[in-house]
Coordinates of C-alpha atoms in Angstrom, one line a residue:
Chain A
M1 CA -0.1 -0.2 -0.5
K2 CA 1.2 3.1 -0.7
L3 CA 1.2 6.0 1.4
T4 CA -0.2 9.5 0.7
K5 CA 1.8 12.6 2.4
R6 CA -1.2 12.7 4.7
R7 CA -1.5 9.1 5.8
R8 CA 2.7 9.2 6.2
E9 CA 2.3 12.7 8.2
A10 CA 0.0 11.2 11.0
L11 CA 2.1 7.9 11.1
V12 CA 5.4 9.6 12.4
G13 CA 2.7 11.6 14.5
Y14 CA 1.7 8.7 16.1
L15 CA 5.0 7.4 15.7
L16 CA 6.7 10.3 17.6
I17 CA 4.3 10.1 20.6
L18 CA 3.8 6.1 21.3
P19 CA 5.8 6.6 23.7
W20 CA 4.7 9.0 26.1
I21 CA 1.4 7.8 25.7
I22 CA 2.8 4.2 26.8
G23 CA 4.0 6.4 30.2
F24 CA 1.1 8.3 30.4
V25 CA -1.8 5.6 30.1
L26 CA 0.8 3.5 32.8
F27 CA 1.2 6.2 35.4
M28 CA -0.7 8.6 34.7
A29 CA -4.2 7.8 32.9
Y30 CA -4.9 4.7 35.0
P31 CA -4.1 5.7 38.6
L32 CA -6.5 9.1 37.6
Y33 CA -9.0 6.1 36.6
F34 CA -8.2 4.5 39.6
S35 CA -8.6 7.0 41.9
F36 CA -12.2 8.5 40.4
Y37 CA -13.5 4.2 41.0
M38 CA -11.9 4.6 44.6
S39 CA -13.7 8.5 45.4
F40 CA -17.0 6.1 45.4
N41 CA -16.0 3.8 47.9
K42 CA -14.9 3.1 50.5
V43 CA -11.3 1.9 50.3
L44 CA -9.3 -0.2 53.5
I45 CA -6.0 -1.2 53.2
T46 CA -6.0 -4.8 55.0
P47 CA -2.8 -7.1 54.6
Y48 CA -5.0 -9.4 52.7
G49 CA -4.7 -6.2 49.7
I50 CA -7.6 -3.6 49.1
E51 CA -10.8 -3.8 50.8
T52 CA -13.6 -1.3 48.8
H53 CA -17.4 -1.4 49.5
Y54 CA -19.4 1.0 47.4
L55 CA -20.9 4.3 48.9
G56 CA -22.2 5.9 45.9
W57 CA -21.6 10.3 46.2
S58 CA -21.2 10.1 50.0
N59 CA -17.7 10.9 49.5
Y60 CA -18.8 14.0 47.8
K61 CA -21.5 14.9 49.8
D62 CA -19.0 14.2 53.3
A63 CA -16.7 16.9 51.4
F64 CA -18.9 19.7 52.1
L65 CA -21.3 18.6 53.6
T66 CA -19.7 17.1 57.2
D67 CA -15.7 18.4 57.1
P68 CA -15.3 21.1 58.8
E69 CA -12.3 22.2 57.4
F70 CA -12.1 21.5 53.1
S71 CA -15.0 23.7 51.8
Q72 CA -13.8 26.5 53.9
K73 CA -9.8 26.4 53.1
L74 CA -10.5 25.6 49.1
F75 CA -12.7 29.0 49.1
L76 CA -9.0 30.8 50.8
F77 CA -6.7 29.6 49.1
L78 CA -9.0 30.0 45.5
K79 CA -9.0 33.6 46.4
S80 CA -5.3 34.3 47.4
N81 CA -5.0 32.5 44.2
V82 CA -7.0 34.9 42.3
L83 CA -5.0 37.9 43.5
M84 CA -2.0 36.2 43.3
I85 CA -1.9 35.2 39.5
P86 CA -1.9 38.3 38.6
I87 CA 0.7 39.2 40.3
V88 CA 3.2 36.9 39.0
I89 CA 1.5 37.3 35.2
V90 CA 2.8 41.6 35.3
F91 CA 6.1 40.8 37.9
S92 CA 7.2 38.5 35.1
L93 CA 5.6 40.3 32.5
F94 CA 7.7 43.5 33.9
V95 CA 10.9 42.2 34.1
A96 CA 11.1 40.4 31.2
L97 CA 11.0 43.5 29.6
L98 CA 13.5 44.9 31.4
I99 CA 16.2 42.3 30.9
N100 CA 15.4 42.2 27.3
Q101 CA 16.8 45.4 27.1
P102 CA 20.3 45.7 25.8
I103 CA 22.1 46.8 29.3
R104 CA 25.5 46.1 30.3
G105 CA 25.3 42.5 32.1
R106 CA 22.2 41.1 30.7
G107 CA 23.3 37.6 30.6
I108 CA 23.8 37.6 34.6
F109 CA 20.8 39.1 35.3
R110 CA 19.0 36.8 32.8
A111 CA 20.4 33.9 35.6
I112 CA 19.4 35.3 38.5
F113 CA 15.7 36.0 37.7
F114 CA 15.7 32.2 36.3
L115 CA 16.7 30.9 39.1
P116 CA 13.5 30.8 41.3
V117 CA 12.9 27.5 38.6
I118 CA 15.6 25.7 41.3
I119 CA 14.3 27.4 44.2
T120 CA 10.1 26.7 43.8
S121 CA 10.5 23.2 42.9
G122 CA 12.8 21.8 45.9
E123 CA 13.1 21.2 49.2
V124 CA 14.3 24.9 49.7
V125 CA 11.0 26.9 49.2
Q126 CA 9.9 25.3 51.7
E127 CA 12.6 25.2 54.5
L128 CA 12.8 29.3 53.9
F129 CA 8.9 29.1 54.3
S130 CA 8.8 27.4 57.3
Q131 CA 12.0 29.4 58.8
G132 CA 9.8 33.0 57.9
A133 CA 12.6 34.5 55.8
A134 CA 9.3 34.3 52.7
T135 CA 7.7 37.7 54.7
I136 CA 8.7 40.5 54.7
P137 CA 9.0 42.8 58.1
L138 CA 8.4 46.0 56.9
I139 CA 5.2 45.3 56.0
E140 CA 4.3 44.6 59.5
K141 CA 6.2 47.3 61.0
Y142 CA 4.3 50.2 59.5
G143 CA 0.8 48.8 60.3
I144 CA -0.2 47.8 56.6
V145 CA -2.2 44.4 57.9
T146 CA -4.1 46.6 60.6
M147 CA -5.2 48.5 58.8
L148 CA -6.4 46.4 56.0
Q149 CA -7.5 44.1 58.7
D150 CA -9.7 47.6 59.9
N151 CA -10.7 48.6 56.6
L152 CA -11.9 45.4 54.7
S153 CA -14.6 42.9 55.5
P154 CA -13.0 39.9 56.9
A155 CA -13.2 37.6 53.7
W156 CA -11.6 40.0 51.5
A157 CA -8.8 41.6 53.9
D158 CA -8.1 37.2 54.9
P159 CA -6.6 36.7 51.5
I160 CA -4.7 40.1 50.5
V161 CA -3.3 39.8 53.9
G162 CA -2.6 36.0 52.9
V163 CA -0.5 37.3 49.1
I164 CA 1.5 39.9 51.3
N165 CA 2.8 37.5 53.4
Q166 CA 3.3 35.9 50.9
F167 CA 5.0 38.5 48.5
I168 CA 8.4 36.8 48.2
L169 CA 6.8 34.3 47.4
I170 CA 5.1 35.3 44.1
L171 CA 8.0 36.6 43.2
W172 CA 9.8 33.4 43.2
Y173 CA 7.3 31.5 41.3
S174 CA 7.9 33.6 37.9
G175 CA 11.0 32.1 36.6
V176 CA 9.6 29.9 33.5
Q177 CA 7.5 32.7 33.0
I178 CA 10.1 34.8 32.3
L179 CA 11.6 33.0 30.4
I180 CA 7.5 32.3 28.0
F181 CA 7.5 35.8 28.3
L182 CA 11.8 36.6 27.2
A183 CA 10.6 34.4 24.0
G184 CA 8.0 35.9 23.3
L185 CA 9.4 39.1 23.5
Q186 CA 12.7 38.4 20.9
K187 CA 10.5 37.1 18.6
V188 CA 9.0 40.8 18.0
N189 CA 10.5 42.3 15.4
T190 CA 12.7 44.8 16.2
Q191 CA 12.5 46.9 12.6
V192 CA 9.0 47.3 14.0
Y193 CA 10.1 49.3 16.9
E194 CA 12.7 50.9 15.0
A195 CA 9.5 52.1 12.4
A196 CA 7.2 53.3 15.4
S197 CA 9.5 55.2 17.1
I198 CA 10.9 56.7 13.7
D199 CA 6.8 58.2 13.5
G200 CA 7.2 59.0 17.1
A201 CA 5.3 57.0 19.0
S202 CA 7.1 57.1 22.8
P203 CA 7.8 53.6 24.6
W204 CA 4.6 53.5 26.6
V205 CA 2.6 53.6 23.6
I206 CA 5.3 51.0 21.8
F207 CA 4.6 49.0 24.1
W208 CA 0.7 49.3 24.7
K209 CA 0.0 49.2 21.2
I210 CA 3.1 46.8 20.0
T211 CA 4.4 44.9 22.5
L212 CA 1.3 43.9 24.6
P213 CA -0.3 42.5 21.5
E214 CA 2.6 40.6 20.1
V215 CA 2.7 38.6 22.6
K216 CA -0.9 38.0 24.2
P217 CA -0.3 34.2 23.4
F218 CA 2.6 33.9 25.4
I219 CA 0.1 35.6 28.2
L220 CA -2.7 32.8 28.1
V221 CA 0.4 30.2 28.2
N222 CA 1.7 31.8 31.4
L223 CA -2.1 31.9 33.1
I224 CA -2.4 28.4 32.5
Y225 CA 1.5 27.7 33.9
T226 CA 0.6 29.4 36.8
T227 CA -2.7 28.5 37.2
I228 CA -0.8 25.1 37.9
D229 CA 1.7 25.5 39.1
L230 CA 0.3 27.7 41.9
F231 CA -2.3 25.0 42.6
T232 CA -0.3 22.2 41.9
N233 CA 3.0 23.1 44.4
G234 CA 2.9 21.6 47.9
F235 CA 2.0 24.9 49.5
S236 CA -1.5 24.1 49.0
D237 CA -3.3 24.1 52.8
V238 CA -6.0 22.2 50.2
I239 CA -3.6 19.5 48.9
K240 CA -1.9 19.6 52.8
L241 CA -5.4 17.8 53.9
I242 CA -5.5 15.6 51.1
Q243 CA -2.6 14.3 51.7
D244 CA -3.8 13.5 55.4
N245 CA -7.0 12.5 54.7
M246 CA -4.9 9.2 52.6
F247 CA -3.9 7.9 55.0
K248 CA -6.6 7.8 58.4
T249 CA -8.6 5.3 58.7
D250 CA -11.7 6.7 59.0
T251 CA -12.1 8.4 55.9
G252 CA -9.3 7.4 54.1
F253 CA -8.2 6.5 50.4
G254 CA -11.3 6.7 49.0
Y255 CA -12.0 10.2 50.9
A256 CA -9.3 11.6 49.2
S257 CA -9.4 10.4 46.0
A258 CA -13.1 12.6 46.1
L259 CA -11.4 15.6 47.7
A260 CA -9.1 15.1 44.7
W261 CA -11.3 15.1 42.2
I262 CA -13.4 17.9 43.5
Y263 CA -9.8 20.5 43.8
F264 CA -8.8 19.0 40.2
A265 CA -12.8 19.8 39.2
V266 CA -12.1 23.7 40.8
I267 CA -8.6 23.8 38.6
F268 CA -10.6 23.0 36.2
V269 CA -13.5 26.0 35.9
M270 CA -10.8 28.5 36.8
L271 CA -8.6 27.8 33.5
L272 CA -11.8 27.3 31.3
I273 CA -13.0 30.1 32.5
I274 CA -9.4 32.2 32.1
V275 CA -9.7 30.4 28.6
L276 CA -13.3 31.6 27.5
F277 CA -12.0 35.1 28.8
F278 CA -8.7 35.4 26.3
R279 CA -10.5 33.5 23.3
N280 CA -13.2 36.3 23.6
K281 CA -10.7 39.2 23.7
E282 CA -8.6 38.0 21.0
R283 CA -11.7 37.5 18.5
G284 CA -12.5 41.1 20.4
V285 CA -9.2 43.2 19.6
P286 CA -9.1 42.4 15.6
A287 CA -12.5 44.0 15.1
A288 CA -11.5 47.1 17.8
R289 CA -9.2 47.7 15.3
R290 CA -10.7 47.6 12.1
Chain B
M1 CA 15.3 55.3 20.4
A2 CA 18.6 53.5 19.8
S3 CA 17.7 51.7 23.0
F4 CA 15.8 48.8 20.8
H5 CA 18.7 47.8 17.8
G6 CA 19.9 44.7 18.1
N7 CA 20.1 41.6 19.9
K8 CA 24.0 41.3 21.6
I9 CA 23.4 40.5 25.4
N10 CA 25.9 43.4 26.7
P11 CA 26.5 45.8 24.8
S12 CA 29.2 47.8 24.6
R13 CA 29.1 51.0 26.7
F14 CA 27.5 51.5 29.8
G15 CA 24.7 54.5 29.5
L16 CA 23.5 56.5 31.6
G17 CA 20.2 55.9 30.1
Q18 CA 20.8 52.1 31.0
L19 CA 20.7 53.4 34.7
K20 CA 16.9 53.7 35.4
F21 CA 16.6 49.7 34.5
Y22 CA 19.9 49.4 36.5
A23 CA 17.4 50.8 39.3
F24 CA 14.8 48.3 39.3
L25 CA 16.8 45.2 37.9
I26 CA 19.4 45.3 41.6
P27 CA 17.1 45.2 43.8
L28 CA 14.5 42.5 42.5
G29 CA 17.9 40.5 41.3
L30 CA 18.4 40.5 45.2
F31 CA 15.3 38.9 46.8
M32 CA 16.0 36.3 43.6
I33 CA 19.5 35.9 44.6
L34 CA 18.4 35.6 48.6
P35 CA 17.6 31.9 49.0
I36 CA 20.5 31.1 47.9
V37 CA 22.5 32.5 50.4
F38 CA 19.7 32.0 53.0
I39 CA 20.3 28.2 52.3
F40 CA 24.0 28.5 52.2
S41 CA 24.3 30.9 55.2
Q42 CA 21.9 28.2 57.0
S43 CA 24.4 25.2 56.8
L44 CA 27.5 27.0 58.4
K45 CA 25.4 28.2 61.4
P46 CA 26.6 27.3 65.3
L47 CA 24.1 25.4 66.6
N48 CA 22.4 28.7 68.7
E49 CA 22.2 30.6 65.9
L50 CA 19.7 28.1 63.9
F51 CA 17.9 29.0 67.1
L52 CA 17.7 32.4 67.5
Y53 CA 14.5 34.1 68.2
P54 CA 13.7 36.2 66.2
P55 CA 16.1 34.0 63.7
T56 CA 18.6 36.0 61.5
F57 CA 19.0 36.1 57.8
F58 CA 23.1 35.9 57.6
V59 CA 25.1 33.6 59.4
H60 CA 27.4 35.4 62.6
K61 CA 30.1 32.8 63.0
P62 CA 30.1 30.8 59.5
T63 CA 31.5 26.7 60.9
F64 CA 31.5 23.9 58.9
E65 CA 30.8 21.9 62.0
N66 CA 27.3 20.6 60.7
I67 CA 28.7 19.0 57.5
S68 CA 31.2 17.8 59.2
R69 CA 29.1 15.7 61.5
L70 CA 26.6 15.1 58.7
L71 CA 29.8 13.3 56.9
S72 CA 30.7 11.2 59.6
V73 CA 27.1 9.8 60.6
S74 CA 27.5 8.5 57.5
D75 CA 30.5 6.9 58.2
I76 CA 29.0 4.7 60.4
T77 CA 26.1 3.8 59.0
A78 CA 26.1 -0.3 56.8
I79 CA 26.1 1.0 52.9
P80 CA 28.5 3.6 52.1
A81 CA 26.8 7.1 51.2
T82 CA 28.7 6.9 47.9
K83 CA 25.9 3.6 46.6
Y84 CA 23.2 5.9 47.1
L85 CA 25.1 8.8 45.3
F86 CA 25.3 6.3 42.9
N87 CA 21.8 5.9 42.4
S88 CA 20.8 9.0 42.5
L89 CA 23.2 9.7 39.7
I90 CA 22.4 6.6 37.5
V91 CA 18.3 7.1 37.5
T92 CA 19.0 11.3 37.3
V93 CA 21.0 10.9 34.3
I94 CA 18.7 7.9 32.6
V95 CA 15.1 10.2 33.6
V96 CA 16.7 13.6 32.1
I97 CA 18.3 12.2 29.0
L98 CA 14.7 9.7 28.2
S99 CA 12.4 12.4 29.5
L100 CA 14.1 14.7 27.9
I101 CA 14.2 12.6 23.9
I102 CA 10.1 11.8 25.2
S103 CA 9.7 15.6 25.7
A104 CA 10.7 16.4 22.9
M105 CA 9.2 13.8 20.0
T106 CA 5.9 14.5 21.8
G107 CA 6.0 18.0 21.8
Y108 CA 7.1 18.5 18.4
A109 CA 4.5 16.1 17.3
L110 CA 1.2 17.7 19.0
S111 CA 2.5 21.2 17.0
K112 CA 3.2 19.9 13.6
K113 CA 2.5 17.1 12.3
K114 CA -1.1 17.0 11.6
F115 CA -3.2 13.4 13.2
K116 CA -6.8 13.3 14.6
L117 CA -5.6 13.2 18.1
R118 CA -3.6 15.6 17.9
K119 CA -5.4 18.3 20.0
V120 CA -7.3 16.1 22.3
I121 CA -3.7 14.6 23.3
F122 CA -2.5 17.9 24.3
E123 CA -5.9 18.5 26.6
V124 CA -5.4 15.7 28.3
N125 CA -1.4 16.5 28.8
T126 CA -2.7 19.5 30.0
I127 CA -5.8 18.0 32.2
A128 CA -3.1 16.0 33.6
L129 CA -1.0 18.6 34.6
M130 CA -3.8 19.7 36.8
F131 CA -3.8 17.0 38.7
V132 CA -2.9 16.4 42.6
P133 CA 0.2 14.3 42.3
A134 CA -0.6 12.8 45.9
A135 CA -3.1 11.5 44.4
V136 CA -2.2 8.9 42.3
T137 CA 0.1 7.7 44.7
I138 CA -1.7 4.3 45.4
P139 CA -3.0 3.4 42.2
R140 CA 0.9 3.9 40.7
Y141 CA 1.8 2.0 43.4
L142 CA 0.1 -0.7 42.3
V143 CA 1.0 -0.6 38.3
V144 CA 4.4 0.2 39.2
E145 CA 3.9 -3.6 41.0
R146 CA 2.3 -5.9 38.7
L147 CA 5.0 -4.5 36.1
G148 CA 7.3 -6.3 38.2
L149 CA 9.7 -3.2 39.1
I150 CA 9.7 -3.2 42.9
N151 CA 13.1 -3.0 43.6
N152 CA 14.4 -2.3 40.1
Y153 CA 16.0 0.5 39.1
L154 CA 13.4 0.9 36.7
G155 CA 11.1 1.4 39.6
H156 CA 12.8 4.7 39.7
I157 CA 13.1 5.8 36.7
L158 CA 9.3 5.3 34.9
P159 CA 7.0 6.9 36.8
L160 CA 8.9 10.0 36.1
L161 CA 9.6 10.2 31.9
A162 CA 5.7 11.0 31.4
L163 CA 6.6 14.4 32.3
P164 CA 3.4 16.5 31.6
V165 CA 5.3 19.9 32.4
G166 CA 7.5 19.4 29.4
V167 CA 5.3 18.5 26.7
F168 CA 3.7 21.8 28.0
L169 CA 6.9 24.2 27.8
I170 CA 8.3 22.1 24.4
K171 CA 5.2 22.3 22.3
Q172 CA 4.2 25.8 23.0
F173 CA 7.8 26.7 22.2
V174 CA 7.6 24.7 18.9
D175 CA 4.3 26.7 18.2
Q176 CA 6.2 29.5 17.9
I177 CA 8.5 27.6 14.1
P178 CA 7.3 28.8 11.5
N179 CA 5.6 26.0 9.3
E180 CA 7.3 27.7 6.2
L181 CA 11.3 26.6 8.1
I182 CA 10.0 23.2 8.0
E183 CA 8.6 23.2 4.3
A184 CA 11.6 24.7 3.0
A185 CA 13.2 21.8 4.3
E186 CA 11.2 18.9 3.1
M187 CA 11.1 20.8 -0.1
D188 CA 15.1 20.3 -0.1
G189 CA 14.4 17.1 0.9
A190 CA 15.2 16.6 4.4
H191 CA 13.1 13.7 5.8
D192 CA 11.4 14.0 9.0
L193 CA 14.3 13.0 11.6
I194 CA 16.2 15.7 10.1
V195 CA 13.4 18.2 10.3
F196 CA 12.9 17.1 13.6
W197 CA 17.0 17.7 14.7
R198 CA 18.7 20.6 12.4
I199 CA 15.8 22.5 12.2
V200 CA 13.6 22.0 16.0
L201 CA 15.8 21.1 18.2
P202 CA 18.1 24.4 17.5
I203 CA 15.8 26.3 17.6
I204 CA 13.7 24.7 20.9
K205 CA 17.1 25.2 22.8
P206 CA 15.5 27.3 25.4
A207 CA 12.6 25.4 25.9
M208 CA 14.9 21.6 26.5
S209 CA 17.5 23.7 28.4
T210 CA 14.6 24.2 30.8
V211 CA 13.0 20.8 30.6
A212 CA 16.1 19.3 31.4
I213 CA 16.5 21.5 35.2
L214 CA 13.3 21.1 35.4
A215 CA 13.4 16.2 35.5
F216 CA 17.0 17.4 36.8
Q217 CA 15.4 18.2 39.7
M218 CA 12.7 16.2 39.9
A219 CA 14.3 13.0 39.1
W220 CA 17.3 14.5 42.2
N221 CA 15.3 15.4 44.7
N222 CA 13.1 12.5 44.5
T223 CA 12.3 10.3 47.2
E224 CA 9.2 8.7 46.8
T225 CA 9.9 6.4 44.6
S226 CA 12.5 4.8 47.3
I227 CA 10.2 4.7 50.0
L228 CA 7.1 3.1 48.2
Y229 CA 8.8 1.4 45.7
M230 CA 12.5 0.0 46.7
S231 CA 12.8 -2.2 50.0
H232 CA 16.6 -3.1 49.8
E233 CA 18.5 -0.7 51.1
T234 CA 21.2 -0.6 48.4
L235 CA 18.7 0.4 45.6
K236 CA 17.7 4.0 47.4
T237 CA 19.0 6.8 46.5
F238 CA 20.4 9.9 47.8
A239 CA 18.1 12.2 48.8
F240 CA 16.0 9.2 50.5
Y241 CA 19.3 8.8 52.3
M242 CA 19.3 12.3 53.6
T243 CA 15.9 12.3 54.8
T244 CA 16.5 9.4 56.9
L245 CA 19.8 11.0 58.6
T246 CA 18.3 14.4 58.9
T247 CA 15.0 12.6 60.3
T248 CA 16.1 9.4 62.3
I249 CA 19.2 10.0 63.6
G250 CA 19.0 13.8 63.3
N251 CA 15.4 14.2 65.6
N252 CA 16.1 16.2 67.8
V253 CA 17.7 19.8 68.8
A254 CA 21.4 19.0 66.8
G255 CA 19.3 17.3 63.9
Q256 CA 18.6 20.9 62.7
G257 CA 22.1 21.4 62.3
L258 CA 22.4 18.0 60.1
A259 CA 18.9 18.8 58.3
A260 CA 20.5 22.4 57.3
A261 CA 23.5 20.6 56.3
G262 CA 21.8 18.2 54.4
A263 CA 19.8 20.8 52.8
M264 CA 22.7 22.5 51.6
L265 CA 24.4 19.7 49.8
M266 CA 21.3 18.4 48.1
F267 CA 20.5 22.2 46.9
V268 CA 24.4 21.9 45.5
P269 CA 23.8 19.8 42.5
N270 CA 20.7 21.7 41.2
L271 CA 22.7 25.1 41.3
I272 CA 25.6 23.1 39.0
I273 CA 23.0 22.0 37.2
F274 CA 21.1 25.8 36.7
I275 CA 24.4 27.3 36.1
I276 CA 25.6 24.7 33.5
M277 CA 22.2 25.1 31.6
Q278 CA 21.0 28.7 32.4
S279 CA 23.2 30.5 29.2
R280 CA 21.0 28.1 26.6
V281 CA 17.5 28.9 28.3
M282 CA 18.1 32.9 28.1
D283 CA 20.2 33.5 24.8
T284 CA 18.7 31.1 21.8
M285 CA 15.8 32.9 20.7
A286 CA 17.5 35.7 19.4
H287 CA 19.7 33.8 17.1
S288 CA 18.1 31.0 15.6
G289 CA 16.5 32.4 12.4
I290 CA 13.2 32.7 14.2
K291 CA 11.6 36.1 13.9

């Protein structure tokens, strides 16, 4: 049989992703399916193997109705992340713009701002956080925290204070994002900038009219990356709760799985909102320009 | 607006106009270096400084006591520390190389090859990123057990290979390569392997280096596979060894010093890899011929 070009291309494509698919099915897809199944069961780990009793939705109901901590922690975490994500994005775009400038020592600065990649994924950040090195003492000293608590309802003051307390931590979560933005910035043709500045555009105008539209697809990539990064790192209180529940005898793996799936659903919905919001805007912008 | 010229990394002259950038870059840069200074300073602190309240950031009277105690403790355990180190090295090297190859192939195929499932697969990959890793611990153990990987080097390696972050990042970078470039190469008679090797790989070097750093850290700092899948002590990794040293032997006041020294020793290889890789990470897009 002679292969058409399209057939051949598809075949090559499948061959290239084959190792990934095998690994994925074995170590991600099947475990995910299994944990989904377990989330509807009471799971007991006995010396003779795993015993399951079918429970229906009751693990999920318990999570919201009887668990004193879960929904509260989930909600608080969600709120603080809604605040943190834009900060990470703006900060990393800002830094990417700066280190894209032709300045002396640019190579060194690029290395420095990429350092977070090795800080945040290891034990290092855990250690730092437990030592209280991630807070800014100045803020507490000048009473910003108490000012916020006095003026805002506790429902919003708490997450904002949380963000302030973790501000340095936020900066450390921006390594990969800076890299992605930098790649986007370097794709912009420098002649466009030159043409614009010859036409008398100020750097401010150039940023809004040329740079920002060019890096827009990268903003979406970074939003997705940041959301996932913040939600799945070891700092999440919700993840800690899930891990605690996993080996408790009265709740167990089934309940922990149910919590994990609820958490997953929350992240998923959040990303869906981000993507939809972005797609709408994408469509809106060229129309407005015309 | 002369400042928009060119792609040279360091301009030859230092002008006053650059000063405003430094005003932001230097303070922010200092924040970024702090954790690394901290981890070293912490490991050099004598015990009385480790327990100071409020804790100090910098060490006042640096001492190598913690580190030398850590090394002397490791002399008396039954299995030499070098055995664990050897295991870690093998596992880490294999994981980094294989996961790079797999992520690059997958990312390239998902971005540039047209086939039915490619959108679905990329979405599935992104969704997999979102899942809490802890929740699949038990089912993963069952898979590893059934594949006969318990007490087998492959048990350290295989579960780490399908790296969703890697595929995600590499695909985003391959997307930036214009199709015309690949088509032109094909027109000149380059087959898939050559296109991949000569055109795609050089362009996505920054992404590859990033993935290499991430994969290295994941493999090097990994204790989970040692705890769950390996019951023979001789098969466990250095990261595991460090945690046992600092938790079992050092589970007391004096142990804090050991823990700090252990954290530092574990961190140093990460830093070395970072220093080797970072120049490639940040600097290649501009020279890669895509605009």
